[in-house]
Amino acid sequence: MLPLSSCCRHATRSLLAFSDSNAACVGLPALNTQVRNYAKARPGVVKPSSHGFSKAQKKGKGGELEDTDQAAATKRKRYTAFLPMPVAQLTHPLFETDQRNSQLQLQSFHPEILTEAVISQALAFPQNDKDPSRIFGLPRNLLVEYRILSKPCSVIRGVTIDVINRLDLASQEGSTNHRLVIAGSPGCGKSVLLLQALQYCYMRDWIVLYFPRAISLVNSTTSYAYDPRTQTYAQPVFAYQTLQRLLTVNGPRLEQLRTQAGVEVERRGTVPAGASLADLVKVGTKEQVLAPTVLTAVLSELGKQTAFPVLLAIDDFQAIYCKTKYRDPHYSRIQPYHLSMPRLLLEYASGLKQFARGAVVGALSGTDTTFKLPLELAEVLSLPPTSPSGPYAKRVPELQSYAKGLSRVSVPDALAVSEATELFDVWTRDRAIPAAPNDELFLAKYSESGGNARDFIWKGLLSTLTL
Amino acid sequence: MATIGLRAFEMFASRLSCRPPRIHAFTLRSLTTGTTATPPPLNSRFVPPASLETMDEVELEGDQVDFDVSSRPHRPRPENRRPVPPSPAFYTARSLYYDTLVQLQAALSLSRRALRVQHLLPLPPFALRALPPAQPAWANKAEMSLILQAPLTARMYKRVVTLLKELEQCERIARIADSTELEDAITDITKGFESKKGIQARDTRIRAREAKEKGPLDKYGRSYTVGRRKTSTARVWMIEVQKPKDDASVPAANTKSILSSSSATTPPPPTSTVLINSVPISDYFPLPADREHVVRPLKLAGLLGAFNIFALVRGGGTSGQSGAIALAVAKGCVAHVPEVEPILKKAKLLRRDPRMVERKKTGLAKARKRYTWVKR
């Protein structure tokens, strides 16, 4: 294995903790992965104080500071996103905790009711153990929003119904003709639309695979190793996690499916044809090294079968078309199609590999400026380019071929007034707005934000100092 | 035309078809004659003092004043006589000015007499008030000095202009009364005292008055206002939001929301669109404070959703530009709905913030910051 970068080390440490917890809930024994030069922080174990020069010794305070350091080290958990206090801890009558739970009554998001009549209505996403947004994760800004609100919900818009109709068509056809990219101005609701499509497909008995933050595939936060067999850099840990999540969310459906051909797995022989796809996935989750091969095989088997349509949903879609932050031995940046996970996604997004029934849906994102919309993708989707364009700008031919045939779904820049009204209602009834909820506040914030959804909520309702 | 001259004055008088008064010529009796202080004879001709001794008694008496200088019998003058000055005011060194004053006064009295004959003078107060306003285009003091060939003080200029104004009033009365001869006669006199600059200034005043009279909105119903803050200038056009006329667009959603009524058949409320330099406000001002600044006048006046705003702003920084747009929007609200003026005035939104960047002073590091004090 190549020497790990510092971010890989941090990532691996957090991933280890996650993998152990996840492994525990799935029922598999915890794995010892190949980790170098550091020990896992286990709770309840006091590290021996280092001999030699340490800050505590220099200060001369002796053992007390060391003990508190140990306690802090074991208890310290890094939260990357805002986590609110649990409602049960708000005991003071000023918080009116007893009235909070009954405020937000929303209809449940169900595919049967999704018609034109439901436009401009807010529907709550169901929350259960196997919920795909819980298992696969969410984009960071949506995660914070759903932590502030009492329950995850979204407003159904006209473009939601359009996408759902398109997915209904795709459920009967191959994914080559149904490769959608959701584009729009920043903060208009692309990630939410993708989430709505994901939930719809999941409830319609599709097999779903969701990548909420595709940037984590290409920003050198997960381990990578060169595989001479495929001549690409494999990302075993991410592949392993993907397989675990796929199994958790789609377990019952995968158990019904059978492999149509034998799958050769390096150093472990062949998984025979006719084996359950769930067993194939478990082969990959048992050993991380085999995970990339198994994931490729599982997706190709899913592509051949016609029992269930398959949805491949990717947020931060433009990141898999940008040069990655990984470095090769010559310290040049690795192209995305030379890494196993982005390559897999590119192959399905370009139509080189396809699902017999299903669709590939991606959502662009402009939040991370280190992975901006590349020129090749912008030209295919007829979007205004963010990088210098023109006949003298360099375009990578491989990425151009991977971007061929993508169709664009445009999200309107502004919320309709009725949709904004519903959004305002949801946040008001959830008592998340500090100001008095009247029509003056609504009209003022709607005018100031120009209808942009993120600006309306975050820079309008939540940032205002007016009472 | 520089002067009116006696000829013009005679023509004026003949047009009025009335007998002109005798011009009073001042005569100065020489002290040598020793006569008692009798009032000077009306028909005497001006004779310079030095020439008195050389003049005959016969010549002094029996002089008939004739208006027409050229038709007077010219006496043969002796060669040793001094030349006669062309004008009675010659020795004032501002002869044209004083002659002009005299002639204007005479013209004024003649025109007043003519108006009185036609029973147009004195007008009752309501008629005077009903006269159309004066639109003077008199030359300014410098130009009048050139016309009258004399350096004018303010008092001198004012005397001329006062007479001209009186004449102009008579002209207006004549115009209203359709007395075209008198009107043209007075115009002939007064047009010599107008200048190009004065005419331009008059045209500008007329246009400004017309713009004020027709109202603050243009033919499309837009208001155009300007606001300034620090070094930013904003020009803002506000137009009423068009209310949708079709009743077919009824939302089908039935939600129990705070904002919509329970019947849920009400159309969504109209909203204001704000464009700044052709860019939506959410793109132009990323800070929420700047956006709130711009929308605040509408909010206080209760006009949210009533007007769409288009602004062109230039100069300064973000908060200066947002302040300039806010002032212009407040003025636009007042232009459309004058009733909100007291509300916005109370909120100090109609006041141009006079604070500007203070200049750096010599001996100081910045406007107020002093250099470090050193004891020695």
Coordinates of C-alpha atoms in Angstrom, one line a residue, chain A residues 46-445:
Chain A
V46 CA -5.9 5.4 29.8
K47 CA -2.8 6.0 27.7
P48 CA 0.5 5.7 29.5
S49 CA 2.0 9.0 30.0
S50 CA 4.9 9.6 27.7
H51 CA 8.3 9.6 29.3
G52 CA 10.4 12.5 28.4
F53 CA 9.4 16.0 27.7
S54 CA 5.7 16.7 27.7
K55 CA 3.7 19.8 28.3
A56 CA 2.3 18.6 31.5
Q57 CA 5.8 17.8 32.9
K58 CA 7.1 21.1 31.8
K59 CA 4.4 22.9 33.6
G60 CA 5.1 20.8 36.6
K61 CA 1.5 20.1 37.4
G62 CA 2.1 16.4 37.4
G63 CA -0.6 13.8 36.9
E64 CA -3.7 16.0 37.1
L65 CA -3.3 17.6 33.8
E66 CA -2.4 14.4 32.2
D67 CA -5.5 12.8 33.4
T68 CA -7.7 15.5 32.2
D69 CA -5.9 15.4 28.8
Q70 CA -6.6 11.7 28.6
A71 CA -10.2 12.1 29.4
A72 CA -10.5 14.9 26.9
A73 CA -8.8 12.9 24.3
T74 CA -11.1 9.9 24.7
K75 CA -14.2 12.0 24.9
R76 CA -13.3 14.3 22.1
K77 CA -15.4 13.6 19.1
R78 CA -15.3 15.8 16.0
Y79 CA -18.6 16.9 14.7
T80 CA -18.3 18.2 11.2
A81 CA -21.9 19.5 11.1
F82 CA -24.0 21.4 13.7
L83 CA -25.8 19.1 16.2
P84 CA -28.5 20.7 18.2
M85 CA -29.3 20.0 21.9
P86 CA -31.8 17.3 22.4
V87 CA -35.3 18.6 23.0
A88 CA -35.6 16.7 26.2
Q89 CA -32.8 18.7 27.8
L90 CA -34.7 21.9 27.4
T91 CA -36.6 21.7 30.6
H92 CA -37.2 25.4 31.3
P93 CA -40.8 26.4 30.7
L94 CA -39.6 29.3 28.5
F95 CA -38.7 26.7 25.8
E96 CA -42.3 25.4 25.7
T97 CA -40.9 21.9 25.0
D98 CA -44.3 20.2 25.5
Q99 CA -45.8 22.2 22.7
R100 CA -43.1 21.6 20.2
N101 CA -43.8 18.0 19.0
S102 CA -47.4 18.6 18.0
Q103 CA -46.7 21.7 15.9
L104 CA -45.5 20.3 12.6
Q105 CA -48.0 17.9 11.2
L106 CA -47.1 17.0 7.7
Q107 CA -48.4 14.4 5.2
S108 CA -46.0 11.6 4.6
F109 CA -44.0 11.4 1.4
H110 CA -45.6 8.6 -0.5
P111 CA -45.2 7.9 -4.2
E112 CA -49.0 7.3 -4.7
I113 CA -49.9 10.9 -3.8
L114 CA -47.2 12.5 -5.9
T115 CA -49.3 14.2 -8.6
E116 CA -49.9 17.7 -9.8
A117 CA -52.3 18.3 -7.0
V118 CA -49.5 18.1 -4.4
I119 CA -47.4 20.8 -5.9
S120 CA -46.5 23.5 -3.3
Q121 CA -47.2 21.1 -0.4
A122 CA -44.6 20.0 2.1
L123 CA -44.3 16.3 2.7
A124 CA -42.3 14.7 5.5
F125 CA -39.8 12.0 4.6
P126 CA -40.4 8.7 6.4
Q127 CA -37.9 7.9 9.1
N128 CA -37.0 4.3 9.6
D129 CA -33.9 2.1 10.2
K130 CA -33.3 1.4 6.5
D131 CA -34.0 5.0 5.3
P132 CA -31.5 5.6 2.4
S133 CA -30.8 9.2 3.5
R134 CA -29.9 8.0 7.0
I135 CA -27.7 5.1 5.8
F136 CA -26.1 6.7 2.8
G137 CA -25.9 10.1 4.4
L138 CA -26.8 13.6 3.2
P139 CA -25.1 16.6 1.8
R140 CA -23.8 18.8 4.6
N141 CA -26.2 21.7 4.2
L142 CA -29.2 19.5 4.0
L143 CA -28.0 17.6 7.1
V144 CA -27.8 20.8 9.1
E145 CA -31.2 21.9 7.9
Y146 CA -32.8 18.6 8.9
R147 CA -31.1 18.8 12.3
I148 CA -32.6 22.2 12.9
L149 CA -36.1 21.1 11.8
S150 CA -37.9 18.6 13.9
K151 CA -38.3 16.2 10.9
P152 CA -36.8 16.0 7.4
C153 CA -39.3 17.3 4.9
S154 CA -39.4 19.1 1.5
V155 CA -41.7 21.0 -0.7
I156 CA -43.0 19.4 -3.8
R157 CA -42.4 21.5 -6.9
G158 CA -43.4 21.3 -10.5
V159 CA -39.9 20.1 -11.4
T160 CA -40.2 17.3 -8.9
I161 CA -43.2 15.9 -10.7
D162 CA -41.3 16.2 -14.0
V163 CA -38.4 14.2 -12.7
I164 CA -40.7 11.6 -11.2
N165 CA -42.5 11.2 -14.5
R166 CA -39.1 10.7 -16.2
L167 CA -38.1 8.1 -13.6
D168 CA -41.4 6.3 -14.2
L169 CA -40.4 6.1 -17.9
A170 CA -36.9 4.9 -16.9
S171 CA -38.2 2.1 -14.8
Q172 CA -39.1 0.3 -17.9
E173 CA -36.1 1.2 -20.1
G174 CA -32.4 1.0 -19.9
S175 CA -30.3 3.7 -18.1
T176 CA -28.5 4.7 -21.3
N177 CA -31.4 6.9 -22.3
H178 CA -32.1 8.2 -18.8
R179 CA -28.9 9.9 -17.6
L180 CA -30.1 13.1 -16.0
V181 CA -28.1 16.0 -14.5
I182 CA -29.9 18.4 -12.3
A183 CA -28.6 22.0 -12.8
G184 CA -29.5 25.4 -11.6
S185 CA -28.3 28.5 -9.8
P186 CA -26.8 28.1 -6.3
G187 CA -29.3 27.5 -3.6
C188 CA -32.3 26.7 -6.0
G189 CA -32.9 23.2 -4.6
K190 CA -30.9 20.7 -6.7
S191 CA -29.8 18.4 -3.8
V192 CA -33.4 18.4 -2.4
L193 CA -34.7 17.4 -5.8
L194 CA -32.3 14.6 -6.0
L195 CA -33.3 13.5 -2.5
Q196 CA -36.9 13.5 -3.5
A197 CA -36.2 11.4 -6.5
L198 CA -34.2 9.0 -4.3
Q199 CA -37.0 8.6 -1.8
Y200 CA -39.5 8.1 -4.6
C201 CA -37.5 5.4 -6.2
Y202 CA -36.8 3.7 -2.9
M203 CA -40.5 3.6 -2.1
R204 CA -41.3 2.3 -5.6
D205 CA -39.1 -0.8 -4.9
W206 CA -36.1 0.3 -6.9
I207 CA -32.6 -0.6 -5.8
V208 CA -31.0 2.7 -4.9
L209 CA -27.3 3.6 -4.6
Y210 CA -26.8 7.2 -3.4
F211 CA -23.5 9.2 -3.1
P212 CA -24.5 12.3 -1.2
R213 CA -21.0 13.8 -1.3
A214 CA -19.1 12.6 -4.4
I215 CA -16.4 15.0 -3.5
S216 CA -15.2 12.6 -0.8
L217 CA -14.3 10.2 -3.7
V218 CA -11.9 12.6 -5.2
N219 CA -10.5 14.8 -2.5
S220 CA -8.0 12.4 -1.1
T221 CA -9.8 11.6 2.1
T222 CA -10.1 7.9 1.5
S223 CA -7.3 5.4 1.1
Y224 CA -6.2 4.4 -2.4
A225 CA -3.8 1.7 -3.7
Y226 CA -2.6 0.9 -7.2
D227 CA -4.0 -2.3 -8.6
P228 CA -1.9 -3.7 -11.4
R229 CA -4.6 -6.0 -12.6
T230 CA -7.0 -3.2 -13.5
Q231 CA -4.2 -0.6 -13.9
T232 CA -6.2 1.8 -11.8
Y233 CA -6.0 3.1 -8.3
A234 CA -8.5 1.1 -6.1
Q235 CA -10.3 2.7 -3.2
P236 CA -11.0 -0.3 -1.0
V237 CA -12.4 1.4 2.1
F238 CA -14.9 3.5 0.2
A239 CA -16.0 0.5 -1.9
Y240 CA -16.3 -1.5 1.3
Q241 CA -18.5 1.2 2.8
T242 CA -20.6 1.4 -0.3
L243 CA -21.2 -2.3 -0.3
Q244 CA -22.2 -2.2 3.4
R245 CA -24.7 0.6 2.8
L246 CA -26.1 -1.0 -0.3
L247 CA -26.7 -4.1 1.6
T248 CA -28.3 -2.3 4.5
V249 CA -30.7 -0.3 2.4
N250 CA -31.6 -2.9 -0.3
G251 CA -31.0 -6.1 1.7
P252 CA -34.4 -7.8 1.0
R253 CA -34.3 -7.0 -2.7
L254 CA -30.7 -8.2 -3.2
E255 CA -31.5 -11.5 -1.5
Q256 CA -34.1 -12.1 -4.2
L257 CA -31.7 -11.6 -7.0
R258 CA -29.3 -14.3 -8.3
T259 CA -26.0 -13.9 -10.1
Q260 CA -26.2 -14.8 -13.8
A261 CA -22.5 -15.6 -14.2
G262 CA -19.6 -16.7 -11.9
V263 CA -17.8 -13.8 -10.3
E264 CA -14.0 -14.3 -10.0
V265 CA -12.6 -12.8 -6.9
E266 CA -8.8 -12.5 -6.6
R267 CA -7.2 -14.9 -4.2
R268 CA -10.6 -16.2 -3.1
G269 CA -11.7 -18.2 -6.0
T270 CA -15.0 -17.8 -7.8
V271 CA -18.5 -17.0 -6.5
P272 CA -20.6 -19.4 -8.5
A273 CA -23.5 -18.3 -10.7
G274 CA -26.9 -18.5 -9.1
A275 CA -25.6 -17.3 -5.7
S276 CA -27.7 -14.6 -4.0
L277 CA -26.5 -11.0 -4.7
A278 CA -26.6 -10.4 -1.0
D279 CA -24.0 -13.2 -0.4
L280 CA -21.9 -11.6 -3.1
V281 CA -22.0 -8.3 -1.3
K282 CA -21.1 -10.0 1.9
V283 CA -18.0 -11.4 0.3
G284 CA -16.9 -7.9 -0.3
T285 CA -17.7 -6.7 3.1
K286 CA -15.7 -9.5 4.7
E287 CA -12.5 -8.3 3.2
Q288 CA -11.8 -4.7 2.3
V289 CA -9.2 -5.6 -0.3
L290 CA -11.8 -7.4 -2.4
A291 CA -14.4 -4.7 -2.1
P292 CA -13.7 -2.8 -5.4
T293 CA -13.9 -6.0 -7.4
V294 CA -17.0 -7.1 -5.7
L295 CA -18.7 -3.7 -6.1
T296 CA -18.0 -3.7 -9.8
A297 CA -19.4 -7.2 -10.1
V298 CA -22.5 -6.4 -8.1
L299 CA -23.3 -3.4 -10.2
S300 CA -22.8 -5.4 -13.4
E301 CA -25.1 -8.1 -12.1
L302 CA -27.7 -5.4 -11.2
G303 CA -27.3 -4.0 -14.7
K304 CA -28.2 -7.4 -16.2
Q305 CA -31.2 -8.2 -14.1
T306 CA -34.7 -6.9 -14.9
A307 CA -36.6 -7.6 -11.7
F308 CA -35.9 -4.3 -10.0
P309 CA -34.9 -1.0 -11.6
V310 CA -31.7 0.6 -10.3
L311 CA -31.1 4.2 -9.4
L312 CA -27.6 5.6 -9.2
A313 CA -27.9 9.0 -7.6
I314 CA -24.8 11.2 -7.3
D315 CA -24.7 14.6 -5.6
D316 CA -21.7 16.9 -6.4
F317 CA -21.8 15.3 -9.8
Q318 CA -19.3 17.7 -11.3
A319 CA -16.6 16.4 -8.9
I320 CA -16.2 13.1 -10.7
Y321 CA -15.3 15.0 -13.8
C322 CA -12.6 17.2 -12.2
K323 CA -8.9 16.3 -11.6
T324 CA -8.7 14.6 -8.2
K325 CA -6.5 15.7 -5.3
Y326 CA -4.8 12.3 -5.2
R327 CA -1.2 12.2 -6.3
D328 CA 0.7 9.6 -8.2
P329 CA 4.3 8.6 -7.4
H330 CA 5.4 11.5 -9.7
Y331 CA 3.3 13.9 -7.7
S332 CA 1.0 14.7 -10.5
R333 CA -2.7 14.7 -9.9
I334 CA -4.6 11.6 -10.8
Q335 CA -7.5 11.8 -13.3
P336 CA -10.8 10.6 -12.0
Y337 CA -11.1 7.8 -14.5
H338 CA -7.9 6.3 -13.1
L339 CA -9.5 5.8 -9.7
S340 CA -11.8 2.9 -9.2
M341 CA -14.9 4.6 -7.6
P342 CA -15.1 7.7 -9.8
R343 CA -14.4 5.5 -12.8
L344 CA -17.3 3.2 -12.0
L345 CA -19.6 6.2 -11.7
L346 CA -18.3 7.7 -14.9
E347 CA -18.9 4.5 -16.8
Y348 CA -22.5 4.4 -15.7
A349 CA -23.0 8.1 -16.2
S350 CA -21.6 8.0 -19.7
G351 CA -23.7 4.9 -20.8
L352 CA -20.7 2.6 -21.3
K353 CA -22.2 0.4 -18.7
Q354 CA -25.9 0.4 -18.2
F355 CA -28.7 -0.9 -16.1
A356 CA -31.3 -2.9 -18.0
R357 CA -33.9 -1.0 -16.0
G358 CA -33.1 2.2 -14.2
A359 CA -31.6 5.6 -14.4
V360 CA -28.5 7.6 -13.4
V361 CA -29.3 11.0 -11.9
G362 CA -26.7 13.5 -10.8
A363 CA -26.9 16.9 -9.2
L364 CA -24.4 19.6 -9.7
S365 CA -23.1 21.7 -6.8
G366 CA -21.2 24.9 -6.7
T367 CA -20.4 24.9 -2.9
D368 CA -16.8 23.6 -3.1
T369 CA -14.8 25.9 -5.3
T370 CA -11.9 23.5 -5.6
F371 CA -14.1 21.2 -7.7
K372 CA -15.9 23.6 -10.1
L373 CA -18.0 22.7 -13.1
P374 CA -15.4 21.6 -15.7
L375 CA -15.6 22.8 -19.3
E376 CA -16.3 19.5 -20.9
L377 CA -19.4 19.0 -18.7
A378 CA -20.6 22.6 -19.1
E379 CA -20.5 22.3 -22.9
V380 CA -22.5 19.1 -23.0
L381 CA -25.1 20.5 -20.6
S382 CA -25.2 23.9 -22.4
L383 CA -24.4 25.7 -19.2
P384 CA -22.3 28.9 -19.0
P385 CA -18.7 27.9 -18.4
T386 CA -17.0 28.7 -15.2
S387 CA -13.4 28.2 -16.6
P388 CA -11.9 29.9 -19.6
S389 CA -13.6 28.5 -22.7
G390 CA -13.2 29.0 -26.4
P391 CA -11.3 27.2 -29.1
Y392 CA -7.9 27.5 -27.4
A393 CA -9.0 26.1 -24.0
K394 CA -7.7 22.5 -23.3
R395 CA -10.4 19.8 -23.1
V396 CA -9.7 16.3 -21.9
P397 CA -11.0 13.9 -24.6
E398 CA -11.7 11.1 -22.2
L399 CA -13.9 13.3 -20.0
Q400 CA -15.6 14.5 -23.1
S401 CA -16.4 11.0 -24.0
Y402 CA -17.6 10.3 -20.5
A403 CA -19.9 13.3 -20.7
K404 CA -21.6 12.4 -23.9
G405 CA -25.3 12.0 -23.9
L406 CA -26.1 13.6 -20.6
S407 CA -29.4 15.5 -20.5
R408 CA -30.0 18.4 -18.3
V409 CA -32.9 19.0 -15.8
S410 CA -33.1 22.7 -15.0
V411 CA -34.4 23.7 -11.6
P412 CA -36.1 27.2 -11.7
D413 CA -34.0 29.9 -10.0
A414 CA -36.9 31.2 -7.9
L415 CA -39.5 29.4 -5.8
A416 CA -43.0 30.1 -6.8
V417 CA -44.9 32.3 -4.3
S418 CA -47.0 29.3 -3.2
E419 CA -44.0 27.1 -2.7
A420 CA -42.3 29.8 -0.7
T421 CA -45.4 30.2 1.3
E422 CA -45.4 26.5 2.2
L423 CA -41.7 26.6 3.1
F424 CA -42.3 29.6 5.3
D425 CA -45.2 27.8 7.0
V426 CA -43.1 24.7 7.7
W427 CA -40.3 26.7 9.4
T428 CA -42.9 28.8 11.2
R429 CA -44.9 25.9 12.6
D430 CA -41.6 24.2 13.6
R431 CA -40.9 27.4 15.6
A432 CA -37.5 27.8 14.0
I433 CA -37.8 31.5 13.0
P434 CA -36.8 34.0 15.6
A435 CA -39.0 36.8 14.1
A436 CA -42.8 37.3 14.2
P437 CA -44.2 35.2 11.3
N438 CA -46.4 37.6 9.4
D439 CA -47.0 38.5 5.8
E440 CA -44.7 41.5 6.0
L441 CA -41.7 39.2 7.0
F442 CA -42.6 36.8 4.2
L443 CA -42.9 39.4 1.5
A444 CA -39.8 41.2 2.6
K445 CA -37.6 38.1 2.7

